[in-house]
XYZ file of N, CA, C and O in Angstrom:
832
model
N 78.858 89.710 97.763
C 78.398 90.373 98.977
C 78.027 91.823 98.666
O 78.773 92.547 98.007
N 76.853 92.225 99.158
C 76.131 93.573 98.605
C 77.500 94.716 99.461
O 78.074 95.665 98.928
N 77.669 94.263 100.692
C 78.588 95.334 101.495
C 79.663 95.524 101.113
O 80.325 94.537 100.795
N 80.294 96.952 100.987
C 82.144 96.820 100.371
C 82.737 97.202 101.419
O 82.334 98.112 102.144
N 84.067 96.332 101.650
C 84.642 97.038 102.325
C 86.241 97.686 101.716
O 86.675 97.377 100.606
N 87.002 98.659 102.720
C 88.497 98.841 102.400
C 88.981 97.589 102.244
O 88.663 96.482 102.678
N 89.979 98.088 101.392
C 91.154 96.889 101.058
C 92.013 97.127 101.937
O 92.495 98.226 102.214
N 92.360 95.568 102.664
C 93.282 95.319 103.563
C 94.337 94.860 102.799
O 94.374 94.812 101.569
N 95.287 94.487 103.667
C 96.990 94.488 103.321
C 96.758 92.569 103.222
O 97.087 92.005 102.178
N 96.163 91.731 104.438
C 96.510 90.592 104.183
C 94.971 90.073 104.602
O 94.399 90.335 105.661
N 94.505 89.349 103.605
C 93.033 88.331 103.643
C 93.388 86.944 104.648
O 93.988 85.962 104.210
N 92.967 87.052 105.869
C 92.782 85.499 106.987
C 91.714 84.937 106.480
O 91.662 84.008 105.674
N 90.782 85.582 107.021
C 89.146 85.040 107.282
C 88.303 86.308 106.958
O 88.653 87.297 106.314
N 87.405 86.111 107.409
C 86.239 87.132 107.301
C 86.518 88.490 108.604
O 86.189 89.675 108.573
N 87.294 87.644 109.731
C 87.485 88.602 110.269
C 88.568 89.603 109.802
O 88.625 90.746 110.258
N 89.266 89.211 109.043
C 90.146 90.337 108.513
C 89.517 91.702 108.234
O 90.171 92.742 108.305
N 88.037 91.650 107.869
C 86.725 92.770 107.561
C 86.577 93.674 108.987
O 85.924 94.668 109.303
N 87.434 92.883 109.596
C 86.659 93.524 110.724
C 88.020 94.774 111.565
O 89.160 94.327 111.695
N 87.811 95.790 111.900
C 88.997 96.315 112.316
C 89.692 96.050 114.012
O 89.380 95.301 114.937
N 90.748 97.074 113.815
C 91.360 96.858 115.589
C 90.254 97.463 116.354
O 90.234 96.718 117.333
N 89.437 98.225 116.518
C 88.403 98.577 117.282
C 87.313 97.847 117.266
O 86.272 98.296 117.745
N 87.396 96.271 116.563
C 86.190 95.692 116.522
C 85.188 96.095 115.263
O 84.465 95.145 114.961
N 85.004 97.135 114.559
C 83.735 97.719 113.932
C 84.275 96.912 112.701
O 85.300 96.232 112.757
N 83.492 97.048 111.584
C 83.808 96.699 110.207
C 84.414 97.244 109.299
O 83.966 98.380 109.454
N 85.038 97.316 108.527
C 86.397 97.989 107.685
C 85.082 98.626 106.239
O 85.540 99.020 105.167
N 83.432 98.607 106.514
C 82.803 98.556 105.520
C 82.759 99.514 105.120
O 83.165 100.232 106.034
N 82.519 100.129 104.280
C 82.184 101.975 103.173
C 80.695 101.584 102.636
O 79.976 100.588 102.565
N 80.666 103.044 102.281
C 79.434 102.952 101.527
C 79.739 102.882 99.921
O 80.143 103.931 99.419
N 79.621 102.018 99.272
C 79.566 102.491 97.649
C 78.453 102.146 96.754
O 77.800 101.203 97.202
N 77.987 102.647 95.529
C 77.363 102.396 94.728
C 77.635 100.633 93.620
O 78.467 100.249 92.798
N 76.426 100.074 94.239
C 76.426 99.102 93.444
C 76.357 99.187 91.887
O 76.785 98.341 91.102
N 75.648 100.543 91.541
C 75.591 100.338 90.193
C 77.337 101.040 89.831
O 77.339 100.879 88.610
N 77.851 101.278 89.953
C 79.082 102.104 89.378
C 79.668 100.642 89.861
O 80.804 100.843 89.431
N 79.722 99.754 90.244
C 80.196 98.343 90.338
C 80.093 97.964 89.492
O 81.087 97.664 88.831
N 78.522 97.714 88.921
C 78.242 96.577 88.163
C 78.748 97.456 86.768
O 79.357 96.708 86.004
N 78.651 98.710 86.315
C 79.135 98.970 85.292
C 80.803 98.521 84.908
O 81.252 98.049 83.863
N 81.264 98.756 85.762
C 82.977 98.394 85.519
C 83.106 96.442 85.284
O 83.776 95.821 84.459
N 82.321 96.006 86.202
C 81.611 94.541 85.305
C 81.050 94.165 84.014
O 81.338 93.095 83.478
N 80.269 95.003 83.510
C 79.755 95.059 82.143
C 81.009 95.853 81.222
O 80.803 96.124 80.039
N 82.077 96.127 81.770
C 83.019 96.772 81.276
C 83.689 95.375 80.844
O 83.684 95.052 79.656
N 84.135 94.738 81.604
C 84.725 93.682 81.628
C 84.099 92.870 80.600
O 84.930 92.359 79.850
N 82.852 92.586 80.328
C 82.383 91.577 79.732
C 82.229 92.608 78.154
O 82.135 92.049 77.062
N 82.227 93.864 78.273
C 82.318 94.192 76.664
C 83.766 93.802 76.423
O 83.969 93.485 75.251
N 85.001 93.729 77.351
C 86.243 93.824 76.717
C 86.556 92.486 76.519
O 87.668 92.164 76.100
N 85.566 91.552 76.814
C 86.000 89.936 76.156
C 86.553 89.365 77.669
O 86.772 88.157 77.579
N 86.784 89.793 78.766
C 87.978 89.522 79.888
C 86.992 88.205 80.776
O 87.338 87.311 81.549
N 85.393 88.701 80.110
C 84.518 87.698 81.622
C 83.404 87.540 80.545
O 83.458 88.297 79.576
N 82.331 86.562 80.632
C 81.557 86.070 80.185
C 80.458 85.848 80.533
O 79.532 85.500 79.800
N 80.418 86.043 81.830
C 78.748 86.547 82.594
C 79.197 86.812 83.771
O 80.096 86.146 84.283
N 78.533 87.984 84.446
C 78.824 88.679 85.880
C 77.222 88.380 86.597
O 76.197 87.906 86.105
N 77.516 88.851 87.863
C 76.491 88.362 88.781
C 77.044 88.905 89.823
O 77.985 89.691 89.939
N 76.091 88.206 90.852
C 76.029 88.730 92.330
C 75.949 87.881 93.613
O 75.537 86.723 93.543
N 76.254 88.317 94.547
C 76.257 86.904 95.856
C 75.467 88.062 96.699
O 75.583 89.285 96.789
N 74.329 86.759 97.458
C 73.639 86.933 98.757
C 72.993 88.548 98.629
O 72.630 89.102 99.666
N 72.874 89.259 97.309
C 71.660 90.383 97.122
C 70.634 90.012 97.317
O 70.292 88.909 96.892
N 69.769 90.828 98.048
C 68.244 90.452 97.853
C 67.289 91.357 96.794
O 67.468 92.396 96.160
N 66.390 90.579 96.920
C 65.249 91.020 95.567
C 65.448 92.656 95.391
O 65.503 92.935 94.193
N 65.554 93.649 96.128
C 65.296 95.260 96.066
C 67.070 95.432 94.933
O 67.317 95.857 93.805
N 67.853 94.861 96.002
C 69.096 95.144 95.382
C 69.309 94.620 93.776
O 69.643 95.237 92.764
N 68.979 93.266 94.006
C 68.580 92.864 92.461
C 68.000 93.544 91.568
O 68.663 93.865 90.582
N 67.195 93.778 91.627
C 66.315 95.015 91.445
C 66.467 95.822 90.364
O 66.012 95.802 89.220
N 67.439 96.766 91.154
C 67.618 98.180 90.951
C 68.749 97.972 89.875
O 68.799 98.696 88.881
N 69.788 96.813 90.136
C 70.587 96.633 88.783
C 69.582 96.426 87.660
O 69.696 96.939 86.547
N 68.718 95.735 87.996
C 68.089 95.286 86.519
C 67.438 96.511 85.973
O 67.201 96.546 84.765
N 67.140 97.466 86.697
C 66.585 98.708 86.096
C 67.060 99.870 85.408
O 66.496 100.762 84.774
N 68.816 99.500 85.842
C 69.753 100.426 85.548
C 70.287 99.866 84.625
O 70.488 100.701 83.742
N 70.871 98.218 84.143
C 71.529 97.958 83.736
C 71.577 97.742 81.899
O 70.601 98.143 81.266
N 72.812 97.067 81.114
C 72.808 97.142 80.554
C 72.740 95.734 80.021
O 71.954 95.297 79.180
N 73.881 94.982 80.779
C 73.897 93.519 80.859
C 72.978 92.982 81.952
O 73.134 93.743 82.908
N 72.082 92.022 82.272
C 71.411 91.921 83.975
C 72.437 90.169 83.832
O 73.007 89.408 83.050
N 71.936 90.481 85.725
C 73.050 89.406 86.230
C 72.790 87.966 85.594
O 71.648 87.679 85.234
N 74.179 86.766 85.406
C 73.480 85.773 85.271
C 73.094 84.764 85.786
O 72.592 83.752 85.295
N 73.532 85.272 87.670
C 73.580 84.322 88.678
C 73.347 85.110 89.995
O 73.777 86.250 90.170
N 72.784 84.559 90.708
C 73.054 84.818 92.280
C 72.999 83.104 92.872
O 72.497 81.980 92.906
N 74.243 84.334 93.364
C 74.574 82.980 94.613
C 74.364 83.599 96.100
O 74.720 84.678 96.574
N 73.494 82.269 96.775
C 73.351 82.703 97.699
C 73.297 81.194 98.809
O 73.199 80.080 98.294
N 73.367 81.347 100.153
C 72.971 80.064 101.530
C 71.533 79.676 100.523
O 70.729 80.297 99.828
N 71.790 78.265 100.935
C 70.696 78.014 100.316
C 70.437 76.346 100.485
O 71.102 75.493 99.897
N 69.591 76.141 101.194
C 69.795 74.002 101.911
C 68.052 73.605 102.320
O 67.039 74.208 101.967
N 68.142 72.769 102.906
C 66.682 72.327 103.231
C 66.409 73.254 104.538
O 65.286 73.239 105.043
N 67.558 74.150 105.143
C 66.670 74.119 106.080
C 66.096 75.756 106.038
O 65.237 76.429 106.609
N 67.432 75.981 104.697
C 66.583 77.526 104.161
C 66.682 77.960 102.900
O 67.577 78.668 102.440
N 65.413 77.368 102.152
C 65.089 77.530 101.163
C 65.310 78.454 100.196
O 65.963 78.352 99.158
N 64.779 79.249 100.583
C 64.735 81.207 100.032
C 63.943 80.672 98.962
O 64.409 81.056 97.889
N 62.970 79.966 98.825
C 61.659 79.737 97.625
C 61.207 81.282 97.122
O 61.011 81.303 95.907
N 60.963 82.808 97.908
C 60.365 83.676 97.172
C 61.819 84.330 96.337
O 61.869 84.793 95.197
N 63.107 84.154 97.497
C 63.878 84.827 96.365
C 64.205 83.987 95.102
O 64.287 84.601 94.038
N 64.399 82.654 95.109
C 64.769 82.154 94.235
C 63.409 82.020 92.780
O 63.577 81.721 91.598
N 62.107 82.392 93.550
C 61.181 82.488 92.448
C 61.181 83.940 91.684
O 60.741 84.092 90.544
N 61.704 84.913 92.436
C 62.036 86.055 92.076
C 62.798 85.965 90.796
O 62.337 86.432 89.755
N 64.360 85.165 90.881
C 64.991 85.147 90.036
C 64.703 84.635 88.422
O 64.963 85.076 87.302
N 63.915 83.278 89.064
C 63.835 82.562 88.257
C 63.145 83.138 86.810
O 63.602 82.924 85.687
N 61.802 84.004 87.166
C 60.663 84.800 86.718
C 61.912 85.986 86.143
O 61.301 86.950 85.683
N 63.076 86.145 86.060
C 63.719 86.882 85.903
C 64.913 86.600 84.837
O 65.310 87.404 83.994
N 65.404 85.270 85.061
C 66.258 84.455 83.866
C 67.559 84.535 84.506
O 68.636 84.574 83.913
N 67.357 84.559 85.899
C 68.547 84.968 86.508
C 68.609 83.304 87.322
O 67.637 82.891 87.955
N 69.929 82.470 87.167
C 70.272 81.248 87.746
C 70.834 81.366 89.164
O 71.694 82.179 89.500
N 70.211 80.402 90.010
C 70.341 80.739 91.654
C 71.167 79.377 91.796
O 70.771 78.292 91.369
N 72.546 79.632 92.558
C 73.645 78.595 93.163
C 73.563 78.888 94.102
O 73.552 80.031 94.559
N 73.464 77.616 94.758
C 73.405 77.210 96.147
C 74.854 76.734 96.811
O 75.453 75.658 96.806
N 75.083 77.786 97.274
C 76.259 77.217 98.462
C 75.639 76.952 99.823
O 74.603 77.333 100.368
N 76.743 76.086 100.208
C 76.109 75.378 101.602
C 75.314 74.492 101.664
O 74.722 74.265 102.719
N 75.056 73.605 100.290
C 73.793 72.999 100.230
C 73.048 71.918 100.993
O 71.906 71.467 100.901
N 74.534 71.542 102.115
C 74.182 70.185 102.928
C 74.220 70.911 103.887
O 74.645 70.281 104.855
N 73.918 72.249 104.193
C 74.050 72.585 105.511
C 75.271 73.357 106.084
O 75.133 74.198 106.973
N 76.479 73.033 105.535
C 77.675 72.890 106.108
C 77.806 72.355 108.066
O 77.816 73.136 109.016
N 77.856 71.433 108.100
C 78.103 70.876 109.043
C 79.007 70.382 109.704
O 78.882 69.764 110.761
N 80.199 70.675 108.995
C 81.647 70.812 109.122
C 82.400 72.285 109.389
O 83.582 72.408 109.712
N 81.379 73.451 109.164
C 81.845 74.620 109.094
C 82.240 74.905 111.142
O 81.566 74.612 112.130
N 83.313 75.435 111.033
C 84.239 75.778 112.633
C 83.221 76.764 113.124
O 83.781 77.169 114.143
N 82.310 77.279 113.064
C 81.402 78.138 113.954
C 80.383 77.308 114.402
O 79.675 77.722 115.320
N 80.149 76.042 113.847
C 78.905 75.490 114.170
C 78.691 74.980 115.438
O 79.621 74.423 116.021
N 77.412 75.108 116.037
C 77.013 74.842 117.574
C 76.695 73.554 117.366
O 76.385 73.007 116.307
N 76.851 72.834 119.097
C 76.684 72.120 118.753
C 75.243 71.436 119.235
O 74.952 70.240 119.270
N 74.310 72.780 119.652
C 73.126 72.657 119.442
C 72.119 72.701 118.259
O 70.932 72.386 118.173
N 73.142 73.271 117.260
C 72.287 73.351 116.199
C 72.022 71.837 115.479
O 72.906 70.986 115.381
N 70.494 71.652 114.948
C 70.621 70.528 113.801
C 71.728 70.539 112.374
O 72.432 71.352 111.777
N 71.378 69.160 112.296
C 71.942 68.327 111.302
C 71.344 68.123 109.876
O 70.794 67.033 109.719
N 71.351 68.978 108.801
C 70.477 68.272 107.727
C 70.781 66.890 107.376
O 69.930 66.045 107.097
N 71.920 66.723 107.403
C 71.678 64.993 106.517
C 71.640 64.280 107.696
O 72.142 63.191 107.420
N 71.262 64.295 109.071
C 70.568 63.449 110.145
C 69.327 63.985 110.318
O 68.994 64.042 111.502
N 68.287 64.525 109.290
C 67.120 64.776 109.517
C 66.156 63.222 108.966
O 66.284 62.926 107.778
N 65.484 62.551 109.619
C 64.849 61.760 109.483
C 64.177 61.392 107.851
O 64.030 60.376 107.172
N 63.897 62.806 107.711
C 63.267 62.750 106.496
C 64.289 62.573 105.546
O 63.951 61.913 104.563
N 65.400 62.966 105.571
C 66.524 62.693 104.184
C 67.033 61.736 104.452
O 67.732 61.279 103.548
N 66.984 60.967 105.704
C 67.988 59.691 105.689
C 66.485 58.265 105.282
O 66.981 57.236 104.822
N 65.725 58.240 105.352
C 64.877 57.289 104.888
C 64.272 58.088 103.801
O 63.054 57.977 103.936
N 64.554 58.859 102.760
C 64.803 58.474 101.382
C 65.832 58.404 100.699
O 65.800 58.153 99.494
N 67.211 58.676 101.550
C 68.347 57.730 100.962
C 68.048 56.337 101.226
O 68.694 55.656 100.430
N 67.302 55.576 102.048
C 67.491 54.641 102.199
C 66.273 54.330 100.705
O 66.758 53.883 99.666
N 65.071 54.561 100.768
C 64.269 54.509 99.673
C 64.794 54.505 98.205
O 64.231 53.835 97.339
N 65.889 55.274 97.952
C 66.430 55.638 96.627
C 68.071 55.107 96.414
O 68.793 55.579 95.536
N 68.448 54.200 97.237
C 69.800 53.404 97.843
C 70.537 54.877 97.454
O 71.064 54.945 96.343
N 70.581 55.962 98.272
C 71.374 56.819 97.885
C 72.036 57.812 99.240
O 71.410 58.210 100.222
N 72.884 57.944 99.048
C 73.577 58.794 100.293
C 72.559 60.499 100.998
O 72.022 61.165 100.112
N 72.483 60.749 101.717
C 71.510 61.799 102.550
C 72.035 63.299 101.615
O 71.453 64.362 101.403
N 73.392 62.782 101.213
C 73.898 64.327 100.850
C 73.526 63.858 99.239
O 73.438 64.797 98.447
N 73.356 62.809 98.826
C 73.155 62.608 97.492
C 71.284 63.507 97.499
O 70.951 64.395 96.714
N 70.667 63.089 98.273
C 68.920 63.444 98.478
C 69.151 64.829 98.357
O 69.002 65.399 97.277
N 69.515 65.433 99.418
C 69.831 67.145 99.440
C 70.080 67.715 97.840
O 69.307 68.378 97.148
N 71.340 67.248 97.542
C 71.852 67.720 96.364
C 70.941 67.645 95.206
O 71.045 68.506 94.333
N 69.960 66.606 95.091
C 68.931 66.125 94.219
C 68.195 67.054 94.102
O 67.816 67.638 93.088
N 67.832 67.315 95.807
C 66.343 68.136 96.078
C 66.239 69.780 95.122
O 65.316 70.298 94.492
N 67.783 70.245 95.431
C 67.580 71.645 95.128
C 68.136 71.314 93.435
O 67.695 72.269 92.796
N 68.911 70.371 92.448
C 68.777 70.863 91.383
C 67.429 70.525 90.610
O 67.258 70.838 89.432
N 66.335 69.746 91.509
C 65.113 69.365 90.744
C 64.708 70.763 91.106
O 64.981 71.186 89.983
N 64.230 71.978 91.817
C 64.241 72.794 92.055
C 64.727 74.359 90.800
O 64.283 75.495 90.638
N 65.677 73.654 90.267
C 66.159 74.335 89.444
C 67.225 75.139 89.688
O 67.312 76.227 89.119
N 68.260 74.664 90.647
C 69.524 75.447 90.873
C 70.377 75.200 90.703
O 70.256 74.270 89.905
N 71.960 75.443 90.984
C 72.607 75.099 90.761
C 73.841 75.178 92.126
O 74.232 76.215 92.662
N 74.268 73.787 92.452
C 74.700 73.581 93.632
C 76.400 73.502 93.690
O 77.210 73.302 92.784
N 76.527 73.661 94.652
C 78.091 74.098 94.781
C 78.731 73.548 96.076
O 79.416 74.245 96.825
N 78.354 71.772 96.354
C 78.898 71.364 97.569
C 80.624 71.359 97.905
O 81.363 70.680 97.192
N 81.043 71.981 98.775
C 82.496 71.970 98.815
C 83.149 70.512 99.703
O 82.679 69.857 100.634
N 84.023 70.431 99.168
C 84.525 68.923 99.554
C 86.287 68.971 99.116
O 86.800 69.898 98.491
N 86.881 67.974 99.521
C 88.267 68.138 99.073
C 88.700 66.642 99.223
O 89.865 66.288 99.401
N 87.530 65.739 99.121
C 87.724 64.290 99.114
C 87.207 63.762 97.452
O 86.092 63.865 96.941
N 88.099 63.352 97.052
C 87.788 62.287 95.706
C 86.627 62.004 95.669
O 85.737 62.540 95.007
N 86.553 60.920 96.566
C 85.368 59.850 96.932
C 84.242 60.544 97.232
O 83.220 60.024 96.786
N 84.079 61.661 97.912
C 83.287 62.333 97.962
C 82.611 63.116 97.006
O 81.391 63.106 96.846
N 83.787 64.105 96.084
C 83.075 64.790 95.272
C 83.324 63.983 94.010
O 83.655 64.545 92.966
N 83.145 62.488 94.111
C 82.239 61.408 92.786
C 81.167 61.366 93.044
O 80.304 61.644 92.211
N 80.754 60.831 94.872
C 79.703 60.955 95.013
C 78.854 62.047 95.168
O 77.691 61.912 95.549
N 79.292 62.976 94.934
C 78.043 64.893 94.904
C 77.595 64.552 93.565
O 76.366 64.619 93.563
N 78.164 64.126 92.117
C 78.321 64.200 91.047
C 77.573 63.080 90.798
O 77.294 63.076 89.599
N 77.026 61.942 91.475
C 76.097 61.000 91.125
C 74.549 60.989 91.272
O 73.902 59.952 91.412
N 74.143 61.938 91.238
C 72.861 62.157 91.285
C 71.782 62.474 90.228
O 70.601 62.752 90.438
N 72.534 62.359 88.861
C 71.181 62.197 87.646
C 71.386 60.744 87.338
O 72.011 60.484 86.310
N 70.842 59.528 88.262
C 70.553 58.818 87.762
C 68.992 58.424 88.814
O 68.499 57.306 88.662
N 68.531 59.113 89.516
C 67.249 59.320 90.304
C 66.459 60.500 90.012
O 66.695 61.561 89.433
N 65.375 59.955 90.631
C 64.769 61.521 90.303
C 63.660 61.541 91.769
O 63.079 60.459 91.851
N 63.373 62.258 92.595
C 62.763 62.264 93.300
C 61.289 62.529 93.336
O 61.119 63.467 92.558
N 60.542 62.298 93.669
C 58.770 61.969 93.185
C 58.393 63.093 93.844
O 58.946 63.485 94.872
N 57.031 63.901 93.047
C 56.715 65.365 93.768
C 56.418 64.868 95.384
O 56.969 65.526 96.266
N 55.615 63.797 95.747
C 55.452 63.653 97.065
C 57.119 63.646 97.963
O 57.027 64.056 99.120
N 57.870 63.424 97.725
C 59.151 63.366 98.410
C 59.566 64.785 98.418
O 59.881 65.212 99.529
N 59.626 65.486 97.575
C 59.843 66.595 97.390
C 58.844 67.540 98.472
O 59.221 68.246 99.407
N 57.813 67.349 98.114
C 56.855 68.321 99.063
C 57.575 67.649 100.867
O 57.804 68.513 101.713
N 57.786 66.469 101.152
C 58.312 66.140 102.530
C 59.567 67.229 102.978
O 59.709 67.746 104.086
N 60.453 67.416 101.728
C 61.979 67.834 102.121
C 61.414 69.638 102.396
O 61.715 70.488 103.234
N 60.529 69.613 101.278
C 60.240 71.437 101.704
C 59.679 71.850 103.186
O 59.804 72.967 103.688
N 59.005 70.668 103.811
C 59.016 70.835 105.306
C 59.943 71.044 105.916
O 59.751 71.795 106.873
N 61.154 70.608 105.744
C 62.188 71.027 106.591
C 62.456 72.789 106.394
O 63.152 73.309 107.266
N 62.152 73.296 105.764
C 62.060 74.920 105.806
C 62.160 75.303 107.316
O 61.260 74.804 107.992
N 62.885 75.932 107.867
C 62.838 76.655 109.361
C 63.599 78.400 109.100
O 63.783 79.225 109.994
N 63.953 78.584 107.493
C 64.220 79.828 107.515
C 65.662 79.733 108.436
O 65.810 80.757 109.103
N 66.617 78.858 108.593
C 67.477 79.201 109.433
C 68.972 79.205 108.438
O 69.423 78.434 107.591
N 69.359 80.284 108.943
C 70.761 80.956 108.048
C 71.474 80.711 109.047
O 71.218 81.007 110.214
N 72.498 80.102 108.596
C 74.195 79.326 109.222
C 75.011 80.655 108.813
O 75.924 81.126 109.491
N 74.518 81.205 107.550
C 75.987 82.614 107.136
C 75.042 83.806 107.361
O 74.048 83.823 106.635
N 75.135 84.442 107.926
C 74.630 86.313 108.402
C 75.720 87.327 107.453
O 75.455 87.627 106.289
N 76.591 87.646 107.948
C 77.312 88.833 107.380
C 78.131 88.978 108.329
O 78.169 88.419 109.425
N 79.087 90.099 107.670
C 80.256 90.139 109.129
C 79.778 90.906 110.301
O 78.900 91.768 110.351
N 80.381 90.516 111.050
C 80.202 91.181 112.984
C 79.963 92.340 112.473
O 80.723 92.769 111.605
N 78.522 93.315 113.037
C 78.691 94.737 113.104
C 77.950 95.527 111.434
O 77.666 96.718 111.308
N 77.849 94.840 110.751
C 77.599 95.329 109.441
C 75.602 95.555 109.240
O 74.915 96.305 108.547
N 75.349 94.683 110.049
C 73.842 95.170 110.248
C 73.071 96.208 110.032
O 71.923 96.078 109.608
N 73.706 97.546 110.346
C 73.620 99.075 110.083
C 73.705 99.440 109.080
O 73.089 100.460 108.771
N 74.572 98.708 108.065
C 75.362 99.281 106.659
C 73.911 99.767 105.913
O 72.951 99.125 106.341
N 73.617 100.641 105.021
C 72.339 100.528 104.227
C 72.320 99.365 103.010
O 71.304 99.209 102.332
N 73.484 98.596 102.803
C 73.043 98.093 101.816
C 73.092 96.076 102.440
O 73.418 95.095 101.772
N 72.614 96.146 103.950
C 72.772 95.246 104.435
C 71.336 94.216 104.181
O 70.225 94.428 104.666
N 71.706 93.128 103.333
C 70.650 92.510 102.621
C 69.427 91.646 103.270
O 68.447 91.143 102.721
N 69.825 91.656 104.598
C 68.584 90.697 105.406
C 67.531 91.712 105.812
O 66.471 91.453 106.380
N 67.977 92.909 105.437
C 66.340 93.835 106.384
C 65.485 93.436 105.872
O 64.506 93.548 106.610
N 65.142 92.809 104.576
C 63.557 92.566 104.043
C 63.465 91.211 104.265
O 64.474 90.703 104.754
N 62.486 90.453 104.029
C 62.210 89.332 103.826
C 62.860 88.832 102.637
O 63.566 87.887 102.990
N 62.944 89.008 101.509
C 63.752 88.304 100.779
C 64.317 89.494 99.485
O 65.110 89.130 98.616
């Protein structure tokens, strides 16, 4: 997360970020005096590649211009129904590997409306599981590592995470592929914490 905040006494949730007056517990600090004490780490043998979550292209950026080591990952939201195709082409053109959390959507996550859609009840992923005898979350998961990413479905079922893990034995055809990139609507399930919008180093002001 590009935003820092104070260190609290006990980690709940995300709202723990947030204080008794409601506002955010956030500061301002320098990302690069971050990432150096990271490249600290990886000269002293302690870590083996550092990186970044949910930066966008400017923030990315400016490490790579400063740095010594550049990142070897961003992780960021990332599913059919929001792509991030310019940031993740950003990276790519860069040698920098993009993980996808959230990749089915999270549709189990406790904030979710229950107006919002469903990726793996989108028409289009459930009749090419049926096309490819393969589960809707098996299609998803397919879609983005043909893509070139690297996915990170969370699960805490056996049976389940065998089946996340069965998916190089298909391969999906560019025409199927061009169908799933329709589902693009640009819609983000994770924002940032309550109130942090203002921060300057708050990563949605640009397009990507």
């Amino acid at each position: 997360m590009p935003i820092p905040f104070k260190r609290t006494q006990e980690w709940d949730s995300w709202m723990s970020l947030v204080g008794p007056d409601g506002k955010p517990n956030s500061i301002e600090y320098d990302h690069l005096d971050t990432w150096r004490q990271l490249e600290a780490l990886v000269d002293a043998g302690k870590v083996r590649a550092i990186g970044v979550s949910n930066f966008n292209s400017q923030q990315i950026q400016r490490i790579l211009d400063n740095c010594r080591i550049p990142p070897a990952n961003l992780q960021i939201e990332c599913h059919g129904y929001l792509q991030q195709r310019d940031l993740v082409r950003f990276c790519q053109e860069r040698n920098i590997t993009v993980t996808a959390y959230s990749p089915l959507g999270s549709p189990q996550r406790p904030q979710r409306q229950s107006s919002e859609p469903v990726l793996l009840e989108e028409p289009i992923v459930t009749s090419l599981a049926a096309k490819y005898h393969k589960t809707p979350a098996q299609v998803l998961l397919q879609n983005l590592v043909q893509r070139g990413l690297v996915v990170i479905p969370k699960s805490v079922t056996p049976e389940r995470i065998a089946e996340n893990l069965a998916i190089f034995d298909f391969t999906l055809s560019d025409e199927d592929m061009d169908q799933l990139a329709t589902l693009d609507r640009g819609l983000r399930f994770f924002t940032s914490v309550p109130g942090t919008n203002d921060h300057p180093e708050y990563p949605l002001r640009i397009p990507f």
